[in-house]
Coordinates of C-alpha atoms and ligand atoms in Angstrom, one line a residue:
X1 CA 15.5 24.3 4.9
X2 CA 16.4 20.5 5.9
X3 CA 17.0 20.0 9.4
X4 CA 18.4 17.2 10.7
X5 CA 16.8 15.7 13.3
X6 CA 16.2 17.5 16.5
X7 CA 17.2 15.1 19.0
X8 CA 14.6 14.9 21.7
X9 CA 15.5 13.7 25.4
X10 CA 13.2 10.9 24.7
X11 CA 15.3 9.1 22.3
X12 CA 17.4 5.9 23.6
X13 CA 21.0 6.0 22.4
X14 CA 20.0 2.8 21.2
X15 CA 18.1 4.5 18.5
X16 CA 20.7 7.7 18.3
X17 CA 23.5 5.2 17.4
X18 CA 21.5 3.9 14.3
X19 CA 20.1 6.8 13.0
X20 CA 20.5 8.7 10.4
X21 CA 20.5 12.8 8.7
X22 CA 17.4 11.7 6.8
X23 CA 15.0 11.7 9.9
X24 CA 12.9 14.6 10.0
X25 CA 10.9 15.7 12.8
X26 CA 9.3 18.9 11.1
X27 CA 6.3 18.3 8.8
X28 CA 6.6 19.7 4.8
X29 CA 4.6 22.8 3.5
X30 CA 5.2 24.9 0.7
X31 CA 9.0 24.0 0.9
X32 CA 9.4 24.4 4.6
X33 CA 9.9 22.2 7.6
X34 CA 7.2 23.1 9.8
X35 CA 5.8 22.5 13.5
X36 CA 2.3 22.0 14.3
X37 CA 0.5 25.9 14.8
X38 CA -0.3 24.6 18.5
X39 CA 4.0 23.1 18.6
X40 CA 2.2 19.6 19.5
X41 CA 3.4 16.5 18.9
X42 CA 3.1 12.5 18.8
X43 CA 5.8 9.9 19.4
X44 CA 6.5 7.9 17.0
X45 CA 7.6 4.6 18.7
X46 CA 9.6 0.9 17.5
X47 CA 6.6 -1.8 18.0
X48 CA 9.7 -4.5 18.5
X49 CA 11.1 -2.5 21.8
X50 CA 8.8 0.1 22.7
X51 CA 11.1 3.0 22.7
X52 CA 10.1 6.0 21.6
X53 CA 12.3 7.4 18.4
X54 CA 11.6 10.5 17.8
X55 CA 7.9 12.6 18.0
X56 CA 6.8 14.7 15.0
X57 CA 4.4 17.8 14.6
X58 CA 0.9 16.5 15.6
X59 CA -1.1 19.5 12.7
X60 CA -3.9 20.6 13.2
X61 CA -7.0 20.8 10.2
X62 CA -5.5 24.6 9.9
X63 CA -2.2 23.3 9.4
X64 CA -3.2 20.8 7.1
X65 CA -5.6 23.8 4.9
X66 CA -2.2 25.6 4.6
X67 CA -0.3 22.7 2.8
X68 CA -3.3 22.2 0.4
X69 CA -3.3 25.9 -0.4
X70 CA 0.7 25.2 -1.1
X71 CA -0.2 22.7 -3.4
X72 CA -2.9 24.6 -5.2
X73 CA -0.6 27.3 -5.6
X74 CA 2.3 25.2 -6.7
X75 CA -0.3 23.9 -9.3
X76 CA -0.9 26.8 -10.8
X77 CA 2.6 28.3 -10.4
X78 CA 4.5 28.3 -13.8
X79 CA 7.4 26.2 -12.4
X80 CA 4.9 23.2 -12.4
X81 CA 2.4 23.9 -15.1
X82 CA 4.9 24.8 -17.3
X83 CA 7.1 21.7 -17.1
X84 CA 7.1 18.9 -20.0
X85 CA 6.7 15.6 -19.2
X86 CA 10.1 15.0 -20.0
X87 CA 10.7 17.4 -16.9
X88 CA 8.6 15.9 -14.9
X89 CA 10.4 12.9 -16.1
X90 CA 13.7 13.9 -15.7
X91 CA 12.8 15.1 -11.9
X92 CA 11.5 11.6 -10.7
X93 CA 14.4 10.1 -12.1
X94 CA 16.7 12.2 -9.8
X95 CA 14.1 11.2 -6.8
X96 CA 14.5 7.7 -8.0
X97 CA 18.7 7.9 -8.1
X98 CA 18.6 9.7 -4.5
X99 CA 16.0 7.2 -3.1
X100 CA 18.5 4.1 -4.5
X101 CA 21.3 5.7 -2.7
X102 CA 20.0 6.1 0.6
X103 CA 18.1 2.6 0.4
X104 CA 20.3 2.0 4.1
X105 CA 19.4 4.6 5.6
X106 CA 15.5 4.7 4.8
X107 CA 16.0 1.0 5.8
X108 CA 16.8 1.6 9.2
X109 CA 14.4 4.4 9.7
X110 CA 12.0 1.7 8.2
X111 CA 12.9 -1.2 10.3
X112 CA 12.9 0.9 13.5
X113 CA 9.5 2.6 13.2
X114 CA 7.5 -0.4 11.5
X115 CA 9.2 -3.5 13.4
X116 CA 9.5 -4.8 9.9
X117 CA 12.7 -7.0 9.2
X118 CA 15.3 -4.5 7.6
X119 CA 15.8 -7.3 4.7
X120 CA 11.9 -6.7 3.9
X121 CA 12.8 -2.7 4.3
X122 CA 15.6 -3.0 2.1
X123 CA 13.1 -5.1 -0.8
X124 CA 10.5 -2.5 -0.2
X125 CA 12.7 0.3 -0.9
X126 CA 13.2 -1.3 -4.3
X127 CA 9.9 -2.2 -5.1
X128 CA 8.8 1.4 -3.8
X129 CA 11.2 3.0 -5.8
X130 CA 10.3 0.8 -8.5
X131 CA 6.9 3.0 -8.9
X132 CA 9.0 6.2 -9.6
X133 CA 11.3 4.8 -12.3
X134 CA 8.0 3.6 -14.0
X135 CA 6.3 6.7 -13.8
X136 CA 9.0 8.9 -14.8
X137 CA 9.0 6.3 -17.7
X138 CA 5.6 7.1 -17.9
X139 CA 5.4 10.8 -17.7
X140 CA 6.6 11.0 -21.5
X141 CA 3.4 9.2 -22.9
X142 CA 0.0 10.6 -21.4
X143 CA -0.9 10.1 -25.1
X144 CA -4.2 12.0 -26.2
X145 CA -6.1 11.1 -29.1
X146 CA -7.7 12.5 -32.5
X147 CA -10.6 10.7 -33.0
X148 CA -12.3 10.6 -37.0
X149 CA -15.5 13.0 -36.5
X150 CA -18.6 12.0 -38.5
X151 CA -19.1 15.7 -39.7
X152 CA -16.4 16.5 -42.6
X153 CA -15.2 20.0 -41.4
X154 CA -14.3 18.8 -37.7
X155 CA -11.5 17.4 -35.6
X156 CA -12.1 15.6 -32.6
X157 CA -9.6 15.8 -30.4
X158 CA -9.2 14.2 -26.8
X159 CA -6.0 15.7 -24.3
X160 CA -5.3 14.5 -20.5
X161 CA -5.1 16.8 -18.5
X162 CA -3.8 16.5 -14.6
X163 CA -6.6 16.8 -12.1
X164 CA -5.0 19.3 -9.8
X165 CA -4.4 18.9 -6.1
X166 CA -4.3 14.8 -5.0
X167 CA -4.5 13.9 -1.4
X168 CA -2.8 10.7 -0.6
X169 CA -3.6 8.8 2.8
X170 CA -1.3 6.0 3.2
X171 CA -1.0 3.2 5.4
X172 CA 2.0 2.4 8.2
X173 CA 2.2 -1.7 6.7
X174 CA 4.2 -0.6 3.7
X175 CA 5.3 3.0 4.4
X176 CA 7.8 4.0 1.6
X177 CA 5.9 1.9 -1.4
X178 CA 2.6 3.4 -0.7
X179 CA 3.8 6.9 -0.6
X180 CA 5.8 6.2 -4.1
X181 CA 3.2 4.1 -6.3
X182 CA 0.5 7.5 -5.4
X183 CA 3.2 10.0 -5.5
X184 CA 4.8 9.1 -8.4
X185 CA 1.8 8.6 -10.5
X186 CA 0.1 11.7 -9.4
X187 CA 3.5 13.7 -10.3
X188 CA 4.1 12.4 -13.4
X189 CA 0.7 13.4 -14.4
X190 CA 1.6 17.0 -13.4
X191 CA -0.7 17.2 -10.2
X192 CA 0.4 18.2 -6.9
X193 CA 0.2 16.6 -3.5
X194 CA -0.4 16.7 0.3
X195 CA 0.6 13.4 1.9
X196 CA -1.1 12.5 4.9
X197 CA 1.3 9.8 6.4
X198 CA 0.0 7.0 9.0
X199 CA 0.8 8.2 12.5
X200 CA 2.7 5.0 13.5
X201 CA 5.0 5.3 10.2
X202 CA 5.7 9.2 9.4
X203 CA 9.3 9.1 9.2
X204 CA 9.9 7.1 6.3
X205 CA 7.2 9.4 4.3
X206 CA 9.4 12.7 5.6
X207 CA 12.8 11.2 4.6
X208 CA 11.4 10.1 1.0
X209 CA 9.8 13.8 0.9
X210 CA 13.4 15.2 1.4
X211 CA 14.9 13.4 -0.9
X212 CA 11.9 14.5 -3.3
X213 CA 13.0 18.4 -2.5
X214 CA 16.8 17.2 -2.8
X215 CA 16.3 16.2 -6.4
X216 CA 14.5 19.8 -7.4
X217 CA 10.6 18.7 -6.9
X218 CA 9.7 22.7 -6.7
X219 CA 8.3 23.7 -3.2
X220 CA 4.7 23.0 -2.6
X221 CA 4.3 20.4 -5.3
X222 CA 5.1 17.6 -2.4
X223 CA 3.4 18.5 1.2
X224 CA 3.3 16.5 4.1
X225 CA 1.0 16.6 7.0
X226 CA 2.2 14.3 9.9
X227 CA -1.3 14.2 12.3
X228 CA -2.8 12.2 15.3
X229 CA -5.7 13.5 14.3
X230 CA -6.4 11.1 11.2
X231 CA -10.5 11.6 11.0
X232 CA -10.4 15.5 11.0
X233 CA -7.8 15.8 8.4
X234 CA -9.2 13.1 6.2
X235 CA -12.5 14.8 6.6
X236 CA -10.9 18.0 5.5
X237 CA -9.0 16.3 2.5
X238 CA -12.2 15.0 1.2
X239 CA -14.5 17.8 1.7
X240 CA -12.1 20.9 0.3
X241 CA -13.4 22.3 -2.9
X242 CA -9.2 22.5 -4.1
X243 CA -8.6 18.9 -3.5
X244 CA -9.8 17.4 -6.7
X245 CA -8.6 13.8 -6.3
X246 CA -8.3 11.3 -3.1
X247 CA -6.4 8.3 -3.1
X248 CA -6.2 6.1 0.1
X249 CA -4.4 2.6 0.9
X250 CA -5.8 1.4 4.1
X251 CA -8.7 -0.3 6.0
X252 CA -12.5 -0.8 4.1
X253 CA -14.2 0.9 7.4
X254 CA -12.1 3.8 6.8
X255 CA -12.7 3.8 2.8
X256 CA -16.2 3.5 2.8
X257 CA -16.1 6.7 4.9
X258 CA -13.6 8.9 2.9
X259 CA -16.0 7.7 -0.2
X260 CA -19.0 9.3 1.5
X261 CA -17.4 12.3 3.1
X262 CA -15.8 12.6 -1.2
X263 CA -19.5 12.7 -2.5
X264 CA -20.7 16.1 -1.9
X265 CA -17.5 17.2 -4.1
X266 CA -17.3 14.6 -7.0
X267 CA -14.2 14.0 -6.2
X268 CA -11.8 11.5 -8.0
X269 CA -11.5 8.5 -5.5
X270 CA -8.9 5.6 -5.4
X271 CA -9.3 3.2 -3.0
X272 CA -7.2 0.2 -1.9
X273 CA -8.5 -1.8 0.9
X274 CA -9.0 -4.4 2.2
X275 CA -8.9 -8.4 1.4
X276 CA -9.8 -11.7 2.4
X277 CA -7.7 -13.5 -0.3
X278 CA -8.4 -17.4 -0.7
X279 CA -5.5 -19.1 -1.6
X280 CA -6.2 -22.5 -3.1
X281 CA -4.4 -26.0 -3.4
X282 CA -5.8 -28.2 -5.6
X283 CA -4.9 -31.6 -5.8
X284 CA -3.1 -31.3 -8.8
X285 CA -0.8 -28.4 -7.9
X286 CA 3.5 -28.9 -7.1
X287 CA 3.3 -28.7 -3.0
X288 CA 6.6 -27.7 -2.9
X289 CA 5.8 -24.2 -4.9
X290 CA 2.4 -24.1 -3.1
X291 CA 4.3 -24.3 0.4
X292 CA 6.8 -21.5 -1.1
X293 CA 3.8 -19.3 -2.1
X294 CA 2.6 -19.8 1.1
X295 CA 4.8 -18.6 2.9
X296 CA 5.7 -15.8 0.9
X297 CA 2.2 -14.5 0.6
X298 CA 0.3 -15.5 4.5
X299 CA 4.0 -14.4 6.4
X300 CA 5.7 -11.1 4.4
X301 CA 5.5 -8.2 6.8
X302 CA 4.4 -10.6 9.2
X303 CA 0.7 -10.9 7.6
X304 CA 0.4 -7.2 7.3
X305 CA 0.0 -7.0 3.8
X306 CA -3.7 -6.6 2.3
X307 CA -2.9 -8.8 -1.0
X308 CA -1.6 -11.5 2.5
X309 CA -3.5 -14.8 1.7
X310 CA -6.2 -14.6 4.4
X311 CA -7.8 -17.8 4.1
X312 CA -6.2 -21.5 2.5
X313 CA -8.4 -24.2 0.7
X314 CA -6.4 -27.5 0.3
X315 CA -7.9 -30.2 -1.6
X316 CA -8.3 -33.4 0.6
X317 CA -5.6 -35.2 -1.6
X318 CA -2.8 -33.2 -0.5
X319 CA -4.2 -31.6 2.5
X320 CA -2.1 -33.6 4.9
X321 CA 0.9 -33.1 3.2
X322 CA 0.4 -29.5 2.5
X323 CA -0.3 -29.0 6.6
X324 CA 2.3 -30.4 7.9
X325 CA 5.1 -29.5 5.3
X326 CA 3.4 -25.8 5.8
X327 CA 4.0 -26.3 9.8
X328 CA 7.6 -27.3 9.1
X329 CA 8.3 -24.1 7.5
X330 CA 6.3 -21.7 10.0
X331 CA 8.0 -23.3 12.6
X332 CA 11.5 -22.7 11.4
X333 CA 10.9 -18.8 11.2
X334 CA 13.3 -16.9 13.1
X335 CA 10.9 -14.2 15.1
X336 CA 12.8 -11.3 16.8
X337 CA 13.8 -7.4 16.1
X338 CA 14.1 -6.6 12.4
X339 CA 17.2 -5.0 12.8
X340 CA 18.9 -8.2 13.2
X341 CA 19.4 -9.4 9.3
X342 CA 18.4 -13.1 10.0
X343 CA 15.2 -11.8 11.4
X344 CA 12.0 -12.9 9.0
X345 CA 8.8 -11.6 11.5
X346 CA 9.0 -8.8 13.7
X347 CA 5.8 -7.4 16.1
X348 CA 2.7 -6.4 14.8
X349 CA 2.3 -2.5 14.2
X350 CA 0.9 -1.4 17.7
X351 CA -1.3 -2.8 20.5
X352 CA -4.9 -2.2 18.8
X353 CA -3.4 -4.7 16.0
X354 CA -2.2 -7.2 18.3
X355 CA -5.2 -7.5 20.4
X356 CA -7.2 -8.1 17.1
X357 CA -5.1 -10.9 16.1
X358 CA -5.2 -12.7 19.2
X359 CA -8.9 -12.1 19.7
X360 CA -9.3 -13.7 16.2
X361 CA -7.3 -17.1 17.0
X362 CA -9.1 -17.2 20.7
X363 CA -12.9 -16.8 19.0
X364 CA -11.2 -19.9 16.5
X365 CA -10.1 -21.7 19.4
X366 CA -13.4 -21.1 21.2
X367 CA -15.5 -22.5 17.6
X368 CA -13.4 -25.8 18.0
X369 CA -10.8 -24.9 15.3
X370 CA -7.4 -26.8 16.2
X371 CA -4.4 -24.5 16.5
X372 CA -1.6 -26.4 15.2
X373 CA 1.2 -24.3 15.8
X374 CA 1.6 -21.0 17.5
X375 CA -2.3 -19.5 18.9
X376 CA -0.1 -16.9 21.4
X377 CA 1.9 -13.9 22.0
X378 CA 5.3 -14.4 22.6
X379 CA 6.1 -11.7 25.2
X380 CA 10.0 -12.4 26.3
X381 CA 10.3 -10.7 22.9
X382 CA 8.2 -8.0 23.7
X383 CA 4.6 -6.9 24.2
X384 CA 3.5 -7.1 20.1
X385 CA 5.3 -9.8 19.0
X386 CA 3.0 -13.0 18.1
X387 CA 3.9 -16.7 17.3
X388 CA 3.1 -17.4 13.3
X389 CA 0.4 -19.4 13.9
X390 CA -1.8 -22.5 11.8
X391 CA -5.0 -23.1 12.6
X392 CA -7.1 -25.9 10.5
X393 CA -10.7 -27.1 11.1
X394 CA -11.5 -23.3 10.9
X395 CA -15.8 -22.9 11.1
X396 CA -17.2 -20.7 8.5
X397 CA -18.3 -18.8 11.4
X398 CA -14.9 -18.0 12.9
X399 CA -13.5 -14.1 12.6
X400 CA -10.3 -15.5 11.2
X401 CA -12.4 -16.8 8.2
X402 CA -15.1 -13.9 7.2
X403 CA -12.2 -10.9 8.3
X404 CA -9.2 -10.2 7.2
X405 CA -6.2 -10.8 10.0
X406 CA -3.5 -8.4 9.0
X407 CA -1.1 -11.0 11.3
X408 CA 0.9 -14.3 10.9
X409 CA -2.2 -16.4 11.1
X410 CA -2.9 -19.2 8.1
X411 CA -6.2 -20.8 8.3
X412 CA -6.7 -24.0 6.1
X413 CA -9.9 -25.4 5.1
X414 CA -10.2 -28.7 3.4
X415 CA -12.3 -28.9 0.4
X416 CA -13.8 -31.6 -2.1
X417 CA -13.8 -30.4 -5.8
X418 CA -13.2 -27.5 -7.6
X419 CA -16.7 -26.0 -7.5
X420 CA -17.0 -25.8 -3.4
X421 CA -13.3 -24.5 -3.5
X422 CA -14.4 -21.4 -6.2
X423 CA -17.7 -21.3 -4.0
X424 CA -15.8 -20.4 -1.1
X425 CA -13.4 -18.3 -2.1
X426 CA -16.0 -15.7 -3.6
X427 CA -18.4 -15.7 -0.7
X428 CA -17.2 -13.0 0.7
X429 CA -17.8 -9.0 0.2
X430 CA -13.7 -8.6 -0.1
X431 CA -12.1 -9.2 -3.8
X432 CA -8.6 -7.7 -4.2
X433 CA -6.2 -11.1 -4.6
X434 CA -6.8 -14.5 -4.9
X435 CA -4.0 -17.6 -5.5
X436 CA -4.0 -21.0 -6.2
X437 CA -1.9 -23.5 -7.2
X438 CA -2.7 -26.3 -9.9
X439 CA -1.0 -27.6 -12.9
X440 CA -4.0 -28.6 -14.8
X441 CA -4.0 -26.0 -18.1
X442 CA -7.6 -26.4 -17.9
X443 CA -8.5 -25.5 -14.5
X444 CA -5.8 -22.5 -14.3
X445 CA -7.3 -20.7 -17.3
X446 CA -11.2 -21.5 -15.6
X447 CA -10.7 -20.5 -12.2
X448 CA -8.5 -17.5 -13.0
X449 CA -11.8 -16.0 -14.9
X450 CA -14.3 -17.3 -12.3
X451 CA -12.6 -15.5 -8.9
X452 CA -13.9 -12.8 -7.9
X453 CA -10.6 -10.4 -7.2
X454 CA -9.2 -8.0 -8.7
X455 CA -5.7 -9.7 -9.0
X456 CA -4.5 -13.2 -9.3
X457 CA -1.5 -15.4 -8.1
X458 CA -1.4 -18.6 -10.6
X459 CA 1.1 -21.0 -8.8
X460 CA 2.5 -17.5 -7.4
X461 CA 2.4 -16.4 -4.3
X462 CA 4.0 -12.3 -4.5
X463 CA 2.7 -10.7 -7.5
X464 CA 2.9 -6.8 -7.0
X465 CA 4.5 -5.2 -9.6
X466 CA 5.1 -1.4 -10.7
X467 CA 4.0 -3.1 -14.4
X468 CA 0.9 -4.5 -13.0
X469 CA -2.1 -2.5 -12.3
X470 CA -2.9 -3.4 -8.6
X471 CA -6.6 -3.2 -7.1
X472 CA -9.5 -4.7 -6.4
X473 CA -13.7 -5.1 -7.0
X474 CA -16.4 -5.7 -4.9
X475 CA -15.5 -3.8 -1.2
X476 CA -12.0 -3.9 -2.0
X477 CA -11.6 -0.8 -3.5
X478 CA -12.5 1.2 -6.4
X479 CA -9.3 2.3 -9.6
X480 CA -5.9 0.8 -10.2
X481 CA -2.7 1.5 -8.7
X482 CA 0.9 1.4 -11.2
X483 CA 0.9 0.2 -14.7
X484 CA -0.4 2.6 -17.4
X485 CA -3.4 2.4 -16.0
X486 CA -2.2 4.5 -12.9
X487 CA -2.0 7.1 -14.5
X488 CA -5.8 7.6 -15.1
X489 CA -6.4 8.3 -11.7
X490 CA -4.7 11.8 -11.7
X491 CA -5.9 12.9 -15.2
X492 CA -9.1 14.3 -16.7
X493 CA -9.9 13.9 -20.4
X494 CA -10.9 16.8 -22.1
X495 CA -12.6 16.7 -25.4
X496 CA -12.2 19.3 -28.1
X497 CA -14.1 20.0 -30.7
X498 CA -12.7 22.0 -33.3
X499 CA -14.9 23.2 -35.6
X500 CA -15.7 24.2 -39.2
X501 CA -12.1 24.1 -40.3
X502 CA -11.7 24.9 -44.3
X503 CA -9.8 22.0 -45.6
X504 CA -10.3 22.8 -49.6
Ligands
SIN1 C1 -0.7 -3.2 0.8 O1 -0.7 -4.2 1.5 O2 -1.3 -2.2 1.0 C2 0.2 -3.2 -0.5 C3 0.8 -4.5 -0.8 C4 1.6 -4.4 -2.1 O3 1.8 -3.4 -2.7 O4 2.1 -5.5 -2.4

């Protein structure tokens, strides 16, 4: 059963005040709330005050062996396998209603365990929830195919079919959407899941899980493993023979490993990783929508974001004019605790995150690049919050320019022509997004085919969308996330062949 959240002596009343019946502090197996095997846990903490909110089962690889034998057995069970996809359907649609109602409440828990502002956690919520409208949408039309055979007395016929058990890691920088575009995809396709949350955001991943069981998801067919132990679980995920499918949303280090450790098992892998996305302005673009792009794409979720324009190339026509209009804006955000409504950047995620922002501005600094705004923590706000930050004359050499930040930090770089701007925007290993800005027909249609990503912003800055298939090439993953093509990720095609059949 649901239990509401066992308050523990460690929570403020700061936090007790704000919180609400959806935070769980049990992990989700085979339709039960469940502590660890060992009753260990881990604090879950707000990076804007420190405080810890609540702590949550820390499982164990034995633990986590038990929820992916719930969801092989809810696989197989007749009250999943034999569902339509209008079922299936009609079940996310009740997830998605229950999700929309309680779009305050995940909010809060949101704001308070990822520091992000609770407008932000309010439009993640819909975009999120966006992902299970679409696939219950899309659960009526995993269409198969006949295909004309070349012998007379045969049919060829081609059925999708789901894959079975999907484990889904998922990042702490966007903790309800990431949960919903796998989750969603992998349901409607009629597989089954364990969810391995990030250990800094857990509670928004239980509270979307109970409202999954309140809408009639049948026990099993959701699990969720809450863990400190990230490596030993994901190891297990990717090495047991029932998991068919993996699907992850977080670093490339940590990609490239669960793709080894998935090898020995041929298992179905979806990875979204990392970027370095180029964002260009060329000199013919409008600076005013290129400064809004901007600032949409380097600064939601305070940099966090993977598809987060990592590096800026500005023509030398307009770069003076794109600096310090772009200045004006970064200097005007108001930096503080999300829960405040005006707030638009809260703290980074946790410590590790904060010291690798800062040490990319200070190896900058020490190349010669010139910090023109920001370049340092801002500690009367706390210990992870960090000043949005411009830094121009940025080396080739410099971290901030070969890595991706994951913080409030723009880098601009001025370039000469079109070619060296292209140039530099695919020399790197990353390709998942890549913007620019021009109102030359010519050039848009010519550089959208020649960058190297897997996604592109055209005089856009935010362009995720449950439509849109999200992903990248080169090191930036491997399969596409919402859209139709989503889908494909959780099925297997099977081809039948049937055989001298007697038409006359
Ligand atoms: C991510 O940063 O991992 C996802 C961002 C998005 O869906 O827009």
């Amino acid at each position: 059963m649901w239990r509401t959240v066992r308050l523990s002596a460690q929570i403020t009343m700061s936090s007790i005040r704000n919180f609400s019946a959806l935070v769980q502090n049990k992990a989700l197996i085979n339709g039960s709330w469940v502590d660890s095997s060992t009753c260990a846990t881990f604090d879950v903490k707000n990076p804007a005050s420190g405080e810890v909110i609540t702590s949550v089962p820390d499982m164990t690889v034995e633990d986590a062996q038990k929820a992916i034998k719930a969801a092989k057995d809810a696989f197989e069970s007749k009250e999943w396998r034999s569902l339509t996809g209008k079922d299936r359907s009609n079940l996310l649609k009740k997830w998605h209603k229950l999700i929309e109602q309680h779009t305050e409440e995940i909010a809060e828990i949101m704001t308070a365990e990822s520091g992000k502002p609770i407008a932000e956690s309010k439009g993640e919520i819909i975009y999120g929830n966006s992902f299970v409208e679409w696939f219950a949408e899309e659960a009526r039309r995993i269409y198969g195919e006949v295909i004309p055979s070349a012998v007379n007395n045969r049919e060829i016929i081609v059925m999708k079919q789901p894959i079975g058990v999907a484990a889904l890691i998922t990042p702490w920088n966007f903790p309800l959407a990431m949960v919903t575009r796998k989750a969603a995809s992998a349901l409607a396709a009629g597989c089954t899941v364990v969810v391995k949350p990030s250990e800094d955001t857990p509670l928004t991943a239980l509270a979307v899980a109970k409202l999954a069981e309140d809408a009639g998801i049948p026990k099993g067919v959701i699990n969720v493993v809450t863990t400190a132990k990230a490596a030993p679980i994901g190891d297990l995920l990717c090495k047991s023979p029932d998991v068919r499918g993996i699907s992850f949303t977080g670093s490339t280090e940590v990609g490239k490993l669960l793709f080894r450790n998935s090898a020995d098992g041929i298992k179905r892998v979806g990875l979204e990783l990392g970027g370095n996305a180029p964002f260009i302005v060329f000199d013919s673009a409008n600076i005013e929508k290129a400064i809004d792009g901007a600032m949409a794409s380097k600064f939601r979720n305070c940099g966090q974001t993977c598809v987060s324009a990592n590096r800026f190339f500005v023509q030398e026509g307009v770069y003076d004019k794109f600096v310090s209009q772009l200045k004006q804006r970064v200097e005007s955000l108001k930096i503080g605790n999300g829960k405040s409504c005006d707030v638009q950047i809260g703290p980074l995620i946790n410590e590790m995150q904060f010291n690798k922002v800062s040490g990319f501005v200070e190896d900058a600094r020490s190349k010669n690049a010139n910090i023109v705004t920001g370049g340092k923590g801002l500690s009367s706000l706390g210990s992870l919050f960090y000043a949005p930050t411009i830094v121009t004359d940025v080396p080739p050499t410099a971290k901030i320019y070969t890595e991706e930040v994951f913080g409030p930090v723009a880098s601009i770089i001025k370039f000469k022509d079109e070619a060296e701007a292209v140039q530099k925007a695919n020399d790197t290993r990353r390709g998942l997004a890549g913007y620019f800005y021009s109102e030359n027909l010519q050039q848009v249609f010519r550089v959208a085919k020649r960058l190297e990503v897997g996604m592109v912003g055209v005089n856009e800055g935010i362009i995720s969308a449950a439509e849109a298939p999200f992903g990248g090439v080169k090191e930036s993953g491997v399969g596409r996330e919402g859209s139709h093509h989503g889908i494909d990720e959780y099925v297997d095609i099977k081809y039948i062949c049937m055989g001298n059949l007697k038409y006359d």
